[in-house]
CSV table of C-alpha atoms in Angstrom, one decimal:
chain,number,residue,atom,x,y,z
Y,1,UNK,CA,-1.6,4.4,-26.1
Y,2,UNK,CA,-2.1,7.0,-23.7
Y,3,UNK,CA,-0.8,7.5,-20.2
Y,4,UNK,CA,-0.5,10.1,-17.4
Y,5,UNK,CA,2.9,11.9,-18.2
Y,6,UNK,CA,4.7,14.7,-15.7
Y,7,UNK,CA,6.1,17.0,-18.2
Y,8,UNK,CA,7.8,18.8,-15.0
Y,9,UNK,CA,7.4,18.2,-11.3
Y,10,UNK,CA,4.8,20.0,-9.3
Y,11,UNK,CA,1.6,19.8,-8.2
Y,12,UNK,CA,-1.1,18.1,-9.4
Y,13,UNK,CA,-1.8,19.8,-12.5
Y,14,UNK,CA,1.6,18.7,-13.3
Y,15,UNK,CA,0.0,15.3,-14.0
Y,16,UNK,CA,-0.6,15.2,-18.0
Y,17,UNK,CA,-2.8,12.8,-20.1
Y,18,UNK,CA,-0.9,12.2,-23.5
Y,19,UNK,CA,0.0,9.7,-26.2
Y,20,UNK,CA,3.2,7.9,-25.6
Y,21,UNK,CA,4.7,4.9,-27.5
Y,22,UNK,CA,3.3,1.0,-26.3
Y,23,UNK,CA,5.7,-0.6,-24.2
Y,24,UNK,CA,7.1,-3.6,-25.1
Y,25,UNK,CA,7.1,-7.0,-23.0
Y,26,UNK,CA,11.2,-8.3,-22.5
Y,27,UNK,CA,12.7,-11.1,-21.6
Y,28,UNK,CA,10.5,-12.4,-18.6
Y,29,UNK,CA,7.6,-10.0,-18.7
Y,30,UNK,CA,4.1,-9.6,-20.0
Y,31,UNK,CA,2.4,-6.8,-21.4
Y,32,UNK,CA,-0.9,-6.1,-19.5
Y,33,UNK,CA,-4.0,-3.5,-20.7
Y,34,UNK,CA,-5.0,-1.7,-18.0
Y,35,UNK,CA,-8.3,-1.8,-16.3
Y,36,UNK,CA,-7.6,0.1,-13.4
Y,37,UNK,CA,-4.7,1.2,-11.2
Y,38,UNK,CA,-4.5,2.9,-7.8
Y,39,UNK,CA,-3.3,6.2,-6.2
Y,40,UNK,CA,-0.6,5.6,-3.6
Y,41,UNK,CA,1.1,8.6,-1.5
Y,42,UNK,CA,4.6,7.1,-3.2
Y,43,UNK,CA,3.2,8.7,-6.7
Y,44,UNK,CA,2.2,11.9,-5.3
Y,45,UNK,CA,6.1,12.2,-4.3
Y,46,UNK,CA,7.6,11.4,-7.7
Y,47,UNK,CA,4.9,14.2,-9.1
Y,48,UNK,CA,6.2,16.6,-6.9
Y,49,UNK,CA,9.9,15.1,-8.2
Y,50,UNK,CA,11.5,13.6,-5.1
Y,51,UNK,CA,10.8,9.7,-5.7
Y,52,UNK,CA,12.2,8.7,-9.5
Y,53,UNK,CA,11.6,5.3,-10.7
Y,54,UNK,CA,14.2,2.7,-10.5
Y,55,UNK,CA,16.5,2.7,-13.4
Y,56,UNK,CA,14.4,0.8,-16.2
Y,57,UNK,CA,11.4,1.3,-15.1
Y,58,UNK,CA,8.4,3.0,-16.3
Y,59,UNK,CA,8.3,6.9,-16.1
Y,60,UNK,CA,5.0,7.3,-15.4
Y,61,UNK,CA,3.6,7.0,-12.5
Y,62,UNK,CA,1.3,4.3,-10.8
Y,63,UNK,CA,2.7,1.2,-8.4
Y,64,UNK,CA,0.1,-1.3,-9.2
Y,65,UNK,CA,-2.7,-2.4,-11.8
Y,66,UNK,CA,-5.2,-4.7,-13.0
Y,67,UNK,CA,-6.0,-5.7,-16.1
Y,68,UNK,CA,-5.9,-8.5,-19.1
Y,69,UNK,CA,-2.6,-9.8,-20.7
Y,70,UNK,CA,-2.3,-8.6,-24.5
Y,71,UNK,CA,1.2,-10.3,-25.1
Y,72,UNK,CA,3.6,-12.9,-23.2
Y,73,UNK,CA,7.4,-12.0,-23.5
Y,74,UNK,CA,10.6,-14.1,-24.3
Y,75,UNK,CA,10.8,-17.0,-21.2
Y,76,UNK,CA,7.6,-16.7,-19.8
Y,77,UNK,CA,5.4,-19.4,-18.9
Y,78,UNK,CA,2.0,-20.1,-17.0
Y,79,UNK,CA,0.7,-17.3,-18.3
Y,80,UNK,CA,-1.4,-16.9,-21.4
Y,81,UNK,CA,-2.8,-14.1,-23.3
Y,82,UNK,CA,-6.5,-12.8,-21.9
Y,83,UNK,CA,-5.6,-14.3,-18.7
Y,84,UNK,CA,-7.2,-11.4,-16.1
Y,85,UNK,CA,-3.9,-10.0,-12.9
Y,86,UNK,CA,-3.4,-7.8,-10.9
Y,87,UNK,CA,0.3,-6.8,-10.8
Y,88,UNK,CA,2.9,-4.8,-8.5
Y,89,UNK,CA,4.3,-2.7,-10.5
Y,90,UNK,CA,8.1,-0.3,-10.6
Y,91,UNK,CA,6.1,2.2,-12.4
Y,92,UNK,CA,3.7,2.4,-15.2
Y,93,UNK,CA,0.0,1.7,-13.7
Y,94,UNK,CA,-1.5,5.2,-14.8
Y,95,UNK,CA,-1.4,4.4,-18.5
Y,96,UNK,CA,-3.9,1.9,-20.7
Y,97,UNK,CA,-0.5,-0.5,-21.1
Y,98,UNK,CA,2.3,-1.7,-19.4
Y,99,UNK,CA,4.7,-4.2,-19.4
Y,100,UNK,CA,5.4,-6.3,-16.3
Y,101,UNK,CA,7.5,-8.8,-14.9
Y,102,UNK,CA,5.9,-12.1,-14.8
Y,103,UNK,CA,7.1,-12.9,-11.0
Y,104,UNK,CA,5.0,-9.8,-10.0
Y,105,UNK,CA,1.5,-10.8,-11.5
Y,106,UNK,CA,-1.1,-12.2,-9.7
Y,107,UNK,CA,-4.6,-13.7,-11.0
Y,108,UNK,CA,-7.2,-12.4,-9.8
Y,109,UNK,CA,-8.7,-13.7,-6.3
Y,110,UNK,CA,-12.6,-15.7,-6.6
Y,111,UNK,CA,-15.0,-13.3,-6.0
Y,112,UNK,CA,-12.8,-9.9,-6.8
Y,113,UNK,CA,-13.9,-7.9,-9.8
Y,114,UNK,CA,-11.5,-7.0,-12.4
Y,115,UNK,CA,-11.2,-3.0,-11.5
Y,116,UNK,CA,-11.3,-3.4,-8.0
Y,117,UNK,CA,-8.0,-5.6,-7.9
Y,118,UNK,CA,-6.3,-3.1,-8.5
Y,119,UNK,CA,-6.5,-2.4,-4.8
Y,120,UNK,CA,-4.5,-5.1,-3.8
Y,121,UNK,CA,-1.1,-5.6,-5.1
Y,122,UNK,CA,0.7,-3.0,-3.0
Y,123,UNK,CA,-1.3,-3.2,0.0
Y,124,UNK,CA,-1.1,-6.8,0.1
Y,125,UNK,CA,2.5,-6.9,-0.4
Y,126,UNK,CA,3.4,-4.0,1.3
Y,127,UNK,CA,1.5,-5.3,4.4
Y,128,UNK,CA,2.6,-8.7,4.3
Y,129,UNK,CA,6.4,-8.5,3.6
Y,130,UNK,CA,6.6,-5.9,6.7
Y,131,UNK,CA,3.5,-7.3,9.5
Y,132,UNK,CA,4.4,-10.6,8.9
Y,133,UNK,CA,7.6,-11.6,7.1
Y,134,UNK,CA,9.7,-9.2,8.7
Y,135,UNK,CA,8.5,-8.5,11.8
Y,136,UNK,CA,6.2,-12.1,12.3
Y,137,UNK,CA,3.1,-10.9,13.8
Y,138,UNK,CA,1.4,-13.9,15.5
Y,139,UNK,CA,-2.4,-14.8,17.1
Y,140,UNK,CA,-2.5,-13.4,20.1
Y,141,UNK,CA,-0.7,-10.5,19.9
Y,142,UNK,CA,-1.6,-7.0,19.1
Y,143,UNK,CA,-0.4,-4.9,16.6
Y,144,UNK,CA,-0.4,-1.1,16.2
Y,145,UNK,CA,-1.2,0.4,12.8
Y,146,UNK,CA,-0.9,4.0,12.3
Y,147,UNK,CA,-3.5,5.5,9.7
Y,148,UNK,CA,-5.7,2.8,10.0
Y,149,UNK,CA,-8.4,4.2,7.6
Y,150,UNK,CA,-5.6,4.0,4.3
Y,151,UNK,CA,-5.2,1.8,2.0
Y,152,UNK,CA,-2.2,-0.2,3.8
Y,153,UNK,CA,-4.0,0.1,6.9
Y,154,UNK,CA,-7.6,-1.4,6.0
Y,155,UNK,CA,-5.6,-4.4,4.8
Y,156,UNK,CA,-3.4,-4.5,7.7
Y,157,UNK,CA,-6.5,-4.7,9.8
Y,158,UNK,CA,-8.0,-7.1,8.3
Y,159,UNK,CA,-4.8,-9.2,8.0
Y,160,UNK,CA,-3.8,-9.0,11.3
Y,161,UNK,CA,-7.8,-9.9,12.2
Y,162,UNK,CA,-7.9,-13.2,10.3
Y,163,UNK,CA,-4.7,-14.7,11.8
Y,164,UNK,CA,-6.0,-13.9,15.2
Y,165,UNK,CA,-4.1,-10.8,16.1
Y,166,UNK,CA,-5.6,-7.6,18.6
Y,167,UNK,CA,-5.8,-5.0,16.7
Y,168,UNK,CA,-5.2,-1.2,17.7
Y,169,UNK,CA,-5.1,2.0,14.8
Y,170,UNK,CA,-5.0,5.6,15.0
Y,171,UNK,CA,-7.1,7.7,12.5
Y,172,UNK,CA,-8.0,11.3,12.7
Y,173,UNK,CA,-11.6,11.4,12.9
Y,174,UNK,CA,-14.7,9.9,14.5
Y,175,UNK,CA,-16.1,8.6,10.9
Y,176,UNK,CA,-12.3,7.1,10.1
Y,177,UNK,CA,-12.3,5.3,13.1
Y,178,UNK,CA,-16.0,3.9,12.7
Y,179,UNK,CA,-15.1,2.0,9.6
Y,180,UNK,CA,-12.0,0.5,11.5
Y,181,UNK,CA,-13.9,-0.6,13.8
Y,182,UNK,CA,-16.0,-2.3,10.9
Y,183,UNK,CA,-13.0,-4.1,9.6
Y,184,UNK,CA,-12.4,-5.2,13.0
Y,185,UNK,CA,-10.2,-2.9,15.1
Y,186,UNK,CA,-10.4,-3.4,18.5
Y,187,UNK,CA,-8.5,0.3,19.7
Y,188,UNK,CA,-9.7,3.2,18.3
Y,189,UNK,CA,-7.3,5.9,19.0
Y,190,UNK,CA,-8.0,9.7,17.7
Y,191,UNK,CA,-5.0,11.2,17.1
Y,192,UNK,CA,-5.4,14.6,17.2
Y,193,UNK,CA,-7.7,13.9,20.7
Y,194,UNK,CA,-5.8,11.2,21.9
Y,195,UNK,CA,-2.2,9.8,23.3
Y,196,UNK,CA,-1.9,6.3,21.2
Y,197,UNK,CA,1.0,5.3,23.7
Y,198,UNK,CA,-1.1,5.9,26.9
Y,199,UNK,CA,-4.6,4.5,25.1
Y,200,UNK,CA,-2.6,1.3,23.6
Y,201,UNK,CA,-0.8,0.6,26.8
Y,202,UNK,CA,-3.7,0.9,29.0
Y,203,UNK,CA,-6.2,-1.2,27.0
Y,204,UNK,CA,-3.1,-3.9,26.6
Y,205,UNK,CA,-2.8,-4.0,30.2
Y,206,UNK,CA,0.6,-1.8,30.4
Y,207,UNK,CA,2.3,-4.3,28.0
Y,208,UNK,CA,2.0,-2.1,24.1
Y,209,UNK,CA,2.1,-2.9,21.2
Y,210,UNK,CA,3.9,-6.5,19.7
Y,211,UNK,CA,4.4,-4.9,16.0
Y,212,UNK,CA,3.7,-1.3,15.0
Y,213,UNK,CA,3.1,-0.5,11.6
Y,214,UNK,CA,4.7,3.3,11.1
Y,215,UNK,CA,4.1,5.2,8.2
Y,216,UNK,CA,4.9,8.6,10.3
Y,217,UNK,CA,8.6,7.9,10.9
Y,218,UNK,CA,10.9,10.9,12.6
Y,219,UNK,CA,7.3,12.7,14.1
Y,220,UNK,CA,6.2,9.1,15.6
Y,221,UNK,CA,9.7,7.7,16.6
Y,222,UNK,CA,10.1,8.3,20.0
Y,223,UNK,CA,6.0,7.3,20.4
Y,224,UNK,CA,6.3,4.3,19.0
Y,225,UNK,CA,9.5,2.9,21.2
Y,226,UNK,CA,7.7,3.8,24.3
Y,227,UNK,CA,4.5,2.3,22.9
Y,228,UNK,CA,6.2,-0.9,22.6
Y,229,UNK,CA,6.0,-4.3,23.8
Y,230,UNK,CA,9.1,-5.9,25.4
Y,231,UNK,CA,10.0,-8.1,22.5
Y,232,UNK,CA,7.7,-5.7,19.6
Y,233,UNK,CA,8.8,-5.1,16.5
Y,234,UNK,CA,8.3,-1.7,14.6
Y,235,UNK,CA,8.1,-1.9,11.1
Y,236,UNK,CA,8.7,1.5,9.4
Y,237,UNK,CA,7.0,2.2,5.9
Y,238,UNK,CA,6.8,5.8,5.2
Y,239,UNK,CA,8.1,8.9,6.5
Y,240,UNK,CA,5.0,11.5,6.4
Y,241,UNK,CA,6.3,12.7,9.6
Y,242,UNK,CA,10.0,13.5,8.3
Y,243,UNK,CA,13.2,11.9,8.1
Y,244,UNK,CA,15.7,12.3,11.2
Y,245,UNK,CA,14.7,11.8,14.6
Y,246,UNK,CA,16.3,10.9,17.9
Y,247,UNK,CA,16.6,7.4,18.6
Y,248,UNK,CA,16.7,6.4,22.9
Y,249,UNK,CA,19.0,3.3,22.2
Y,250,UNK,CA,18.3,2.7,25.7
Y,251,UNK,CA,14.7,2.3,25.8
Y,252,UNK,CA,15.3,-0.4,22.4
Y,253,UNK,CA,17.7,-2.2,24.7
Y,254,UNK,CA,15.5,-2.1,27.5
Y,255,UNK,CA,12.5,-3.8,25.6
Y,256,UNK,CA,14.6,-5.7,23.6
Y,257,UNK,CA,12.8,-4.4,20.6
Y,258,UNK,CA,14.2,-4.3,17.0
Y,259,UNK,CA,13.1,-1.9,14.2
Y,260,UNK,CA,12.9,-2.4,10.4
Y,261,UNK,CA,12.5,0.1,7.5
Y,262,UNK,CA,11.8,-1.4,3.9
Y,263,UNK,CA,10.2,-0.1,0.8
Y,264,UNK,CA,8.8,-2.3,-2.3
Y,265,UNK,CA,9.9,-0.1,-5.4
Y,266,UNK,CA,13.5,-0.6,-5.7
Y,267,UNK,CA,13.9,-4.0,-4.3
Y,268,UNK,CA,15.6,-6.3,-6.8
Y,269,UNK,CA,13.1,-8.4,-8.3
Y,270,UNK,CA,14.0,-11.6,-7.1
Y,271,UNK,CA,12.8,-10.2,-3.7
Y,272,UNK,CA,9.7,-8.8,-5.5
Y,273,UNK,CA,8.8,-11.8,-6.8
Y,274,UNK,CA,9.0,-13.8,-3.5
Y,275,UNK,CA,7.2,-11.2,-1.6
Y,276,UNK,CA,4.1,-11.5,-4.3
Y,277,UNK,CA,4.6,-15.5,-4.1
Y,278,UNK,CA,4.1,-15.6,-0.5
Y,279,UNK,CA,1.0,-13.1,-0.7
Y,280,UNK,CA,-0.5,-15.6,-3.5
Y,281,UNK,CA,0.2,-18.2,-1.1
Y,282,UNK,CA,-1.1,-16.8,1.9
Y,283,UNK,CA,-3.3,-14.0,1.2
Y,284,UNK,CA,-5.1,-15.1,-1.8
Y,285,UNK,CA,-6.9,-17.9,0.1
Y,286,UNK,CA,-8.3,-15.1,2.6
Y,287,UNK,CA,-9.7,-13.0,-0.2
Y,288,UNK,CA,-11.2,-16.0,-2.1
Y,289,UNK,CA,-12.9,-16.9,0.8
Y,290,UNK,CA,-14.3,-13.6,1.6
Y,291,UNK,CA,-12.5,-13.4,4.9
Y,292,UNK,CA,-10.4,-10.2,3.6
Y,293,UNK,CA,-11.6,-7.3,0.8
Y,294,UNK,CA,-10.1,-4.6,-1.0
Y,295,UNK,CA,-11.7,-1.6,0.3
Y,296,UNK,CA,-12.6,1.3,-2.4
Y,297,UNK,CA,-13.0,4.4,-1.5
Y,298,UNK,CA,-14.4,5.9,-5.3
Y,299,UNK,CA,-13.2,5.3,-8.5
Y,300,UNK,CA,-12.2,8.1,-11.0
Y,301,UNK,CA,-11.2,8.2,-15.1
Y,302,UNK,CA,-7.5,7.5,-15.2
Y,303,UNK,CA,-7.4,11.1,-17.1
Y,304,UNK,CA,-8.7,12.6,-14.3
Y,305,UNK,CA,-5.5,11.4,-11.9
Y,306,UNK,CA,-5.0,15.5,-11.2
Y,307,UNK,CA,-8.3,15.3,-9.0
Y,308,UNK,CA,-7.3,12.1,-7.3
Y,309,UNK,CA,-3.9,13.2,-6.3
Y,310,UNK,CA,-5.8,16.4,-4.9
Y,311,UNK,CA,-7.9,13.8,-3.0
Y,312,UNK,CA,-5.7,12.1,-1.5
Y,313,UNK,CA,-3.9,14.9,0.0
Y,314,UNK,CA,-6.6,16.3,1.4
Y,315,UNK,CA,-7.0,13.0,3.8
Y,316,UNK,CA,-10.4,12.4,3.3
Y,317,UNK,CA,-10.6,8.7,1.8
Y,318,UNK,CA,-10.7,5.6,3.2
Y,319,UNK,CA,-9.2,3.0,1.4
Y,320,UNK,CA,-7.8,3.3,-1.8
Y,321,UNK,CA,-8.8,5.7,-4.6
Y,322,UNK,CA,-8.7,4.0,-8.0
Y,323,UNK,CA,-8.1,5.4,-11.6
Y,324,UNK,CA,-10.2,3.3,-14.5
Y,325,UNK,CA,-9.5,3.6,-18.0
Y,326,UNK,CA,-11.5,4.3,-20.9
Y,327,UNK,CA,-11.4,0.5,-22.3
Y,328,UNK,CA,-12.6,-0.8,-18.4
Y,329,UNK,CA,-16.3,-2.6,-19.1
């Protein structure tokens, strides 16, 4: 098969297309042929070589997929060749196989088309786990998401919309913030024009923000306490804007708020597998019936990944940007 390699660490000409050996499903895993996969900012950092894979995983890059089963493993069951999934993935989407743990696939949701699912394993999961089974978002309240126009946050909005949640995001332009607003956000906030803290507290009344969704972290710290809700819940999932900040222990105290910080790729995959369960359970009925949709910015050969990772960085999408291979109908 071939896959995207990185020979050495770099930029995105470091990204290679080359013939590797098939992987081979294991005990508990299927092997899936790729349709499509999807760009995330976590696979521009292991280019550029500070994010390995977990030991065992894959070595190339690419944290999600769709596609078609080609071979059940050792202990699997429910699962049957030609069966069309989506799967969260350790590592391995940018190549035409890969083999995957059977607790981490997902079929695909009525209405969804094969290469588009590949949109919505790590979104899904990513926004789940954090929005609502860590910090329990509920109707009513209003949640903060910060880069509403990515991937994570068009799903967040949209999440947070259906189960009756206000919805705030920050994006950096007047078109970003448009197709928000499309999904459903109710505070647009420009944040190279605007304060998010003063323009979520004033349109919430002076209360803030129940949850905030923080893929800034050190740069947005500070921002996001004060931004707050008395009883809110931040929920940290990247760290764009650095590492180390100053914490006001104080200011928490005084709001009574609590902060979380999680990441999908290294859980154990017990925790994976509940986490995709869950979505199945309570995600999949939204985007079978339309309510929720993966949002695509464009779609580009997977051996053209170089020019998608020079995409991304330049901040221009909205929504995902998906890699299709060769064998995709």
């Amino acid at each position: 098969m071939y896959a995207i390699t990185i020979p050495e660490p770099g930029g995105p000409e470091a990204l290679v297309w080359d013939e590797v050996p098939d992987p081979v499903p294991g005990e508990g895993e299927v092997l899936v042929e790729v349709a499509a996969s999807a760009v995330n900012r976590a696979d521009l950092l292991q280019r550029q070589g500070f994010y390995d894979p977990p030991p065992g995983a894959s070595r190339y890059p690419g944290l999600e997929c769709s596609g078609r089963i080609a071979a059940v493993g050792p202990g699997v069951g429910g699962w049957s060749v030609g069966d069309e999934v989506c799967a969260l993935l350790s590592g391995g989407g940018y190549a035409e196989k890969v083999a995957v743990p059977a607790g981490q696939l997902l079929p695909l949701p009525e209405g969804v088309g094969l290469t588009e699912a590949a949109a919505l394993p790590e979104v899904t999961c990513t926004v789940w786990s954090n929005v609502f089974m860590v910090a329990h978002l509920r109707p009513g309240e209003t949640l903060l998401v910060h880069g509403g126009s990515s991937g994570i946050g068009t799903m967040a909005i949209q999440l947070a919309k259906a189960v009756g949640a206000k919805v705030a995001v920050t994006a950096g332009s007047k078109e970003k913030l448009e197709r928000c607003a499309e999904l459903g956000a109710d505070i647009l906030v420009n944040y190279r024009e605007q304060d998010f803290v003063a323009e979520v507290r004033e349109a919430t009344g002076g209360a803030g923000a129940d949850v905030i969704l923080d893929n800034m972290g050190a740069k947005y710290l500070d921002r996001n306490i004060k931004a707050l809700a008395v009883n809110g819940r931040l929920a940290i999932i990247g760290m764009q804007g650095g590492v180390k900040g100053e914490l006001n222990i104080g200011a928490l105290l005084a709001k009574r708020a609590a902060i979380s910080a999680t990441s999908l790729r290294a859980r154990p995959l017990s925790e994976k597998a509940a986490i995709v369960a869950a979505v199945r359970e309570h995600v999949w009925p939204l985007l079978s019936g339309g309510h929720v949709r993966p949002v695509v910015d464009r779609e580009l050969p997977m051996r053209e990944a170089a020019e998608a990772h020079r995409l991304l960085e330049e901040s221009g999408h909205v929504g995902k940007i998906l890699l299709v291979t060769s064998t995709t109908p």
